[in-house]
Structures are given as structure tokens and as C-alpha cells.
């Protein structure tokens, strides 16, 4: 599996990945109606302003993508048919090789598969917060704030 920086030609693939995986994520959190397609969410949440925007590919097919700042993992989506096959872990390993100070993320309450994945990466729930959904502020959400110590 190869992880590399996002290129414009990746847009159709990450749009498909986001839209299918985001629906699953929102379903776990009981927020089906809050779905926004990537063509809207990317602009509202400034996806392309993140200093790290990466895709994981195998045999020329994009299987997942992630976006981060120097300290926060903000987006990580894997095509549902490729979940639990190492794509998310490959993205994570690449991100921390570029941004080793990443130490915080948020997971929608109810999205236990994501929470368990991040716990396997060394993150622990440090608290819970309630607020407006970024990019779709009509919805109130509860999130787990997860942190990792930087020596893990």
C-alpha cells in the first residue's frame, strides 16, 4: 500500500469514499439526516486548507484519505469495502511520520468502530464535548475527545 499527498485527480475517489463512509459514521451516531456530500463538506470545513492531506492507494486505486494539522487528526475515511484491511493504519503511520506531534482527535459519540480503531493506535478518551457539527451547524453533536501521549 502506498500513501502519498492528495492530487486533484483523486477528487472522484475521495468523494466516493467520504460519502459512503460518512453515511456509516453518522448512522453509528444516530445522525443519518446530518449527511452532507463531500462537495459541500469540503468547502464548509476547509478540507484543502489542512497542511496534511493524504491518500492511501493500492494498484492505482485510492482506498482512503486523511487530513491533519501538526497536532490534530481531523479527517480519516476508508472505503467501506476496504475497512479493517490496514488502510487506516497505513494512513496513520504516514501522517505521524510527517507530523509526529499529532496528539488529538474527535470521534462522534456512538461511532464505536472508530473509537476502537483509535484506541488501537494509542489514543484514549480524555473527555466528551457537545457542540454544533462542523460544516452542518444545524445539528448538535456529542464527541469523544481522544488524546495520545507523544511517546507512543
PDB file of C-alpha atoms in Angstrom:
ATOM      1  CA  UNK A   1       0.000   0.000   0.000  1.00  0.00           C
ATOM      2  CA  UNK A   2       1.261   3.450  -0.917  1.00  0.00           C
ATOM      3  CA  UNK A   3       0.360   6.629   0.971  1.00  0.00           C
ATOM      4  CA  UNK A   4       1.004   9.918  -0.775  1.00  0.00           C
ATOM      5  CA  UNK A   5      -0.090  13.540  -0.889  1.00  0.00           C
ATOM      6  CA  UNK A   6      -3.528  14.201  -2.362  1.00  0.00           C
ATOM      7  CA  UNK A   7      -3.682  15.300  -6.006  1.00  0.00           C
ATOM      8  CA  UNK A   8      -6.645  16.899  -7.808  1.00  0.00           C
ATOM      9  CA  UNK A   9      -7.137  13.746  -9.861  1.00  0.00           C
ATOM     10  CA  UNK A  10      -8.006  11.959  -6.572  1.00  0.00           C
ATOM     11  CA  UNK A  11     -11.191  14.009  -6.103  1.00  0.00           C
ATOM     12  CA  UNK A  12     -13.699  11.500  -7.575  1.00  0.00           C
ATOM     13  CA  UNK A  13     -12.258   8.716  -5.432  1.00  0.00           C
ATOM     14  CA  UNK A  14     -12.208  10.638  -2.151  1.00  0.00           C
ATOM     15  CA  UNK A  15     -15.696  11.965  -2.867  1.00  0.00           C
ATOM     16  CA  UNK A  16     -16.998   8.396  -3.237  1.00  0.00           C
ATOM     17  CA  UNK A  17     -15.071   7.224  -0.162  1.00  0.00           C
ATOM     18  CA  UNK A  18     -16.214  10.108   2.025  1.00  0.00           C
ATOM     19  CA  UNK A  19     -19.843   9.906   1.015  1.00  0.00           C
ATOM     20  CA  UNK A  20     -20.180   6.177   1.673  1.00  0.00           C
ATOM     21  CA  UNK A  21     -18.071   6.095   4.859  1.00  0.00           C
ATOM     22  CA  UNK A  22     -19.594   9.300   6.270  1.00  0.00           C
ATOM     23  CA  UNK A  23     -23.079   7.825   5.988  1.00  0.00           C
ATOM     24  CA  UNK A  24     -21.884   4.843   8.047  1.00  0.00           C
ATOM     25  CA  UNK A  25     -20.247   7.142  10.608  1.00  0.00           C
ATOM     26  CA  UNK A  26     -23.397   9.221  11.021  1.00  0.00           C
ATOM     27  CA  UNK A  27     -25.544   6.096  11.245  1.00  0.00           C
ATOM     28  CA  UNK A  28     -23.444   4.844  14.188  1.00  0.00           C
ATOM     29  CA  UNK A  29     -24.071   8.190  15.896  1.00  0.00           C
ATOM     30  CA  UNK A  30     -27.804   8.256  15.091  1.00  0.00           C
ATOM     31  CA  UNK A  31     -27.388  11.296  12.844  1.00  0.00           C
ATOM     32  CA  UNK A  32     -28.350   9.941   9.391  1.00  0.00           C
ATOM     33  CA  UNK A  33     -30.108  13.174   8.429  1.00  0.00           C
ATOM     34  CA  UNK A  34     -26.958  15.276   9.045  1.00  0.00           C
ATOM     35  CA  UNK A  35     -25.166  13.880   5.974  1.00  0.00           C
ATOM     36  CA  UNK A  36     -23.569  16.349   3.580  1.00  0.00           C
ATOM     37  CA  UNK A  37     -21.747  15.165   0.460  1.00  0.00           C
ATOM     38  CA  UNK A  38     -18.054  15.933   0.227  1.00  0.00           C
ATOM     39  CA  UNK A  39     -18.651  18.540  -2.476  1.00  0.00           C
ATOM     40  CA  UNK A  40     -20.328  20.635   0.259  1.00  0.00           C
ATOM     41  CA  UNK A  41     -18.472  19.431   3.373  1.00  0.00           C
ATOM     42  CA  UNK A  42     -15.004  20.035   1.882  1.00  0.00           C
ATOM     43  CA  UNK A  43     -15.751  23.712   1.305  1.00  0.00           C
ATOM     44  CA  UNK A  44     -17.518  24.291   4.620  1.00  0.00           C
ATOM     45  CA  UNK A  45     -14.793  22.544   6.625  1.00  0.00           C
ATOM     46  CA  UNK A  46     -11.837  23.842   4.565  1.00  0.00           C
ATOM     47  CA  UNK A  47     -10.549  20.355   3.744  1.00  0.00           C
ATOM     48  CA  UNK A  48      -7.950  21.722   1.353  1.00  0.00           C
ATOM     49  CA  UNK A  49      -6.506  24.115   3.945  1.00  0.00           C
ATOM     50  CA  UNK A  50      -5.085  21.307   6.095  1.00  0.00           C
ATOM     51  CA  UNK A  51      -1.285  21.081   5.905  1.00  0.00           C
ATOM     52  CA  UNK A  52      -1.539  17.295   5.595  1.00  0.00           C
ATOM     53  CA  UNK A  53      -3.926  15.755   3.063  1.00  0.00           C
ATOM     54  CA  UNK A  54      -3.035  12.205   2.088  1.00  0.00           C
ATOM     55  CA  UNK A  55      -4.491   9.277   0.172  1.00  0.00           C
ATOM     56  CA  UNK A  56      -3.801   5.567   0.515  1.00  0.00           C
ATOM     57  CA  UNK A  57      -3.748   3.637  -2.722  1.00  0.00           C
ATOM     58  CA  UNK A  58      -3.099   0.124  -3.896  1.00  0.00           C
ATOM     59  CA  UNK A  59      -2.697  -0.905  -7.526  1.00  0.00           C
ATOM     60  CA  UNK A  60      -3.669   2.627  -8.569  1.00  0.00           C
ATOM     61  CA  UNK A  61      -6.962   2.602  -6.633  1.00  0.00           C
ATOM     62  CA  UNK A  62      -7.495   5.162  -3.857  1.00  0.00           C
ATOM     63  CA  UNK A  63      -8.808   3.278  -0.803  1.00  0.00           C
ATOM     64  CA  UNK A  64      -8.870   6.018   1.839  1.00  0.00           C
ATOM     65  CA  UNK A  65      -7.830   9.539   2.724  1.00  0.00           C
ATOM     66  CA  UNK A  66      -6.930  11.599   5.762  1.00  0.00           C
ATOM     67  CA  UNK A  67      -6.327  15.228   6.673  1.00  0.00           C
ATOM     68  CA  UNK A  68      -4.462  16.643   9.647  1.00  0.00           C
ATOM     69  CA  UNK A  69      -2.774  19.621  11.193  1.00  0.00           C
ATOM     70  CA  UNK A  70       0.506  19.394  13.050  1.00  0.00           C
ATOM     71  CA  UNK A  71      -1.382  18.307  16.203  1.00  0.00           C
ATOM     72  CA  UNK A  72      -4.866  17.135  15.166  1.00  0.00           C
ATOM     73  CA  UNK A  73      -6.115  14.250  13.075  1.00  0.00           C
ATOM     74  CA  UNK A  74      -9.177  15.889  11.539  1.00  0.00           C
ATOM     75  CA  UNK A  75     -10.384  13.528   8.784  1.00  0.00           C
ATOM     76  CA  UNK A  76      -9.815   9.818   8.171  1.00  0.00           C
ATOM     77  CA  UNK A  77     -12.102   7.914   5.833  1.00  0.00           C
ATOM     78  CA  UNK A  78     -11.679   4.473   4.307  1.00  0.00           C
ATOM     79  CA  UNK A  79     -13.877   2.968   1.594  1.00  0.00           C
ATOM     80  CA  UNK A  80     -16.293   0.641   3.418  1.00  0.00           C
ATOM     81  CA  UNK A  81     -15.275  -2.343   1.296  1.00  0.00           C
ATOM     82  CA  UNK A  82     -11.656  -1.815   2.402  1.00  0.00           C
ATOM     83  CA  UNK A  83     -12.246  -1.215   6.117  1.00  0.00           C
ATOM     84  CA  UNK A  84     -10.309  -3.439   8.531  1.00  0.00           C
ATOM     85  CA  UNK A  85      -7.665  -4.187   5.905  1.00  0.00           C
ATOM     86  CA  UNK A  86      -4.894  -1.875   7.123  1.00  0.00           C
ATOM     87  CA  UNK A  87      -5.776   1.216   5.081  1.00  0.00           C
ATOM     88  CA  UNK A  88      -6.479   3.446   8.085  1.00  0.00           C
ATOM     89  CA  UNK A  89      -3.371   2.196   9.870  1.00  0.00           C
ATOM     90  CA  UNK A  90      -1.251   2.921   6.793  1.00  0.00           C
ATOM     91  CA  UNK A  91      -2.632   6.453   6.604  1.00  0.00           C
ATOM     92  CA  UNK A  92      -1.938   6.914  10.323  1.00  0.00           C
ATOM     93  CA  UNK A  93       1.658   5.709  10.086  1.00  0.00           C
ATOM     94  CA  UNK A  94       2.300   8.082   7.199  1.00  0.00           C
ATOM     95  CA  UNK A  95       0.710  11.049   8.982  1.00  0.00           C
ATOM     96  CA  UNK A  96       2.797  10.629  12.114  1.00  0.00           C
ATOM     97  CA  UNK A  97       5.945  10.238  10.033  1.00  0.00           C
ATOM     98  CA  UNK A  98       5.237  13.708   8.610  1.00  0.00           C
ATOM     99  CA  UNK A  99       3.563  15.251  11.679  1.00  0.00           C
ATOM    100  CA  UNK A 100       4.851  13.357  14.749  1.00  0.00           C
ATOM    101  CA  UNK A 101       3.124  15.774  17.148  1.00  0.00           C
ATOM    102  CA  UNK A 102      -0.411  14.659  16.226  1.00  0.00           C
ATOM    103  CA  UNK A 103      -1.991  14.002  19.607  1.00  0.00           C
ATOM    104  CA  UNK A 104      -5.719  14.803  19.462  1.00  0.00           C
ATOM    105  CA  UNK A 105      -8.850  13.909  17.526  1.00  0.00           C
ATOM    106  CA  UNK A 106     -12.610  13.813  17.994  1.00  0.00           C
ATOM    107  CA  UNK A 107     -14.957  10.879  17.369  1.00  0.00           C
ATOM    108  CA  UNK A 108     -18.732  11.143  17.209  1.00  0.00           C
ATOM    109  CA  UNK A 109     -20.286   9.552  20.270  1.00  0.00           C
ATOM    110  CA  UNK A 110     -21.787   6.263  19.131  1.00  0.00           C
ATOM    111  CA  UNK A 111     -19.147   5.621  16.485  1.00  0.00           C
ATOM    112  CA  UNK A 112     -17.649   2.754  18.435  1.00  0.00           C
ATOM    113  CA  UNK A 113     -15.794   1.204  15.471  1.00  0.00           C
ATOM    114  CA  UNK A 114     -13.795   4.432  15.035  1.00  0.00           C
ATOM    115  CA  UNK A 115     -13.246   4.799  18.759  1.00  0.00           C
ATOM    116  CA  UNK A 116     -11.886   1.245  18.977  1.00  0.00           C
ATOM    117  CA  UNK A 117      -9.629   1.847  15.958  1.00  0.00           C
ATOM    118  CA  UNK A 118      -8.104   4.960  17.529  1.00  0.00           C
ATOM    119  CA  UNK A 119      -7.658   3.170  20.850  1.00  0.00           C
ATOM    120  CA  UNK A 120      -5.619   0.530  18.999  1.00  0.00           C
ATOM    121  CA  UNK A 121      -3.430   3.400  17.753  1.00  0.00           C
ATOM    122  CA  UNK A 122      -2.783   4.549  21.319  1.00  0.00           C
ATOM    123  CA  UNK A 123      -5.454   7.240  21.730  1.00  0.00           C
ATOM    124  CA  UNK A 124      -7.542   7.375  24.905  1.00  0.00           C
ATOM    125  CA  UNK A 125     -10.775   9.228  25.614  1.00  0.00           C
ATOM    126  CA  UNK A 126      -9.865  12.324  27.604  1.00  0.00           C
ATOM    127  CA  UNK A 127     -13.333  13.858  27.705  1.00  0.00           C
ATOM    128  CA  UNK A 128     -16.619  14.471  25.962  1.00  0.00           C
ATOM    129  CA  UNK A 129     -17.896  17.658  24.382  1.00  0.00           C
ATOM    130  CA  UNK A 130     -21.201  18.812  22.970  1.00  0.00           C
ATOM    131  CA  UNK A 131     -21.415  21.394  20.220  1.00  0.00           C
ATOM    132  CA  UNK A 132     -22.501  22.160  16.692  1.00  0.00           C
ATOM    133  CA  UNK A 133     -21.456  19.811  13.909  1.00  0.00           C
ATOM    134  CA  UNK A 134     -18.647  21.466  11.935  1.00  0.00           C
ATOM    135  CA  UNK A 135     -19.907  22.299   8.466  1.00  0.00           C
ATOM    136  CA  UNK A 136     -23.512  21.453   9.365  1.00  0.00           C
ATOM    137  CA  UNK A 137     -24.209  23.618  12.379  1.00  0.00           C
ATOM    138  CA  UNK A 138     -27.948  22.844  12.369  1.00  0.00           C
ATOM    139  CA  UNK A 139     -27.046  19.650  14.239  1.00  0.00           C
ATOM    140  CA  UNK A 140     -25.837  19.316  17.797  1.00  0.00           C
ATOM    141  CA  UNK A 141     -23.341  16.517  18.305  1.00  0.00           C
ATOM    142  CA  UNK A 142     -21.571  14.817  21.163  1.00  0.00           C
ATOM    143  CA  UNK A 143     -17.977  13.786  20.608  1.00  0.00           C
ATOM    144  CA  UNK A 144     -15.300  11.888  22.432  1.00  0.00           C
ATOM    145  CA  UNK A 145     -12.110  13.912  22.629  1.00  0.00           C
ATOM    146  CA  UNK A 146      -9.262  11.440  22.263  1.00  0.00           C
ATOM    147  CA  UNK A 147      -5.600  12.092  23.006  1.00  0.00           C
ATOM    148  CA  UNK A 148      -2.372  10.158  22.847  1.00  0.00           C
ATOM    149  CA  UNK A 149       0.891  10.736  24.604  1.00  0.00           C
ATOM    150  CA  UNK A 150       3.629  11.628  22.180  1.00  0.00           C
ATOM    151  CA  UNK A 151       5.940   8.773  23.153  1.00  0.00           C
ATOM    152  CA  UNK A 152       3.508   6.109  21.823  1.00  0.00           C
TER     153      UNK A 152
END
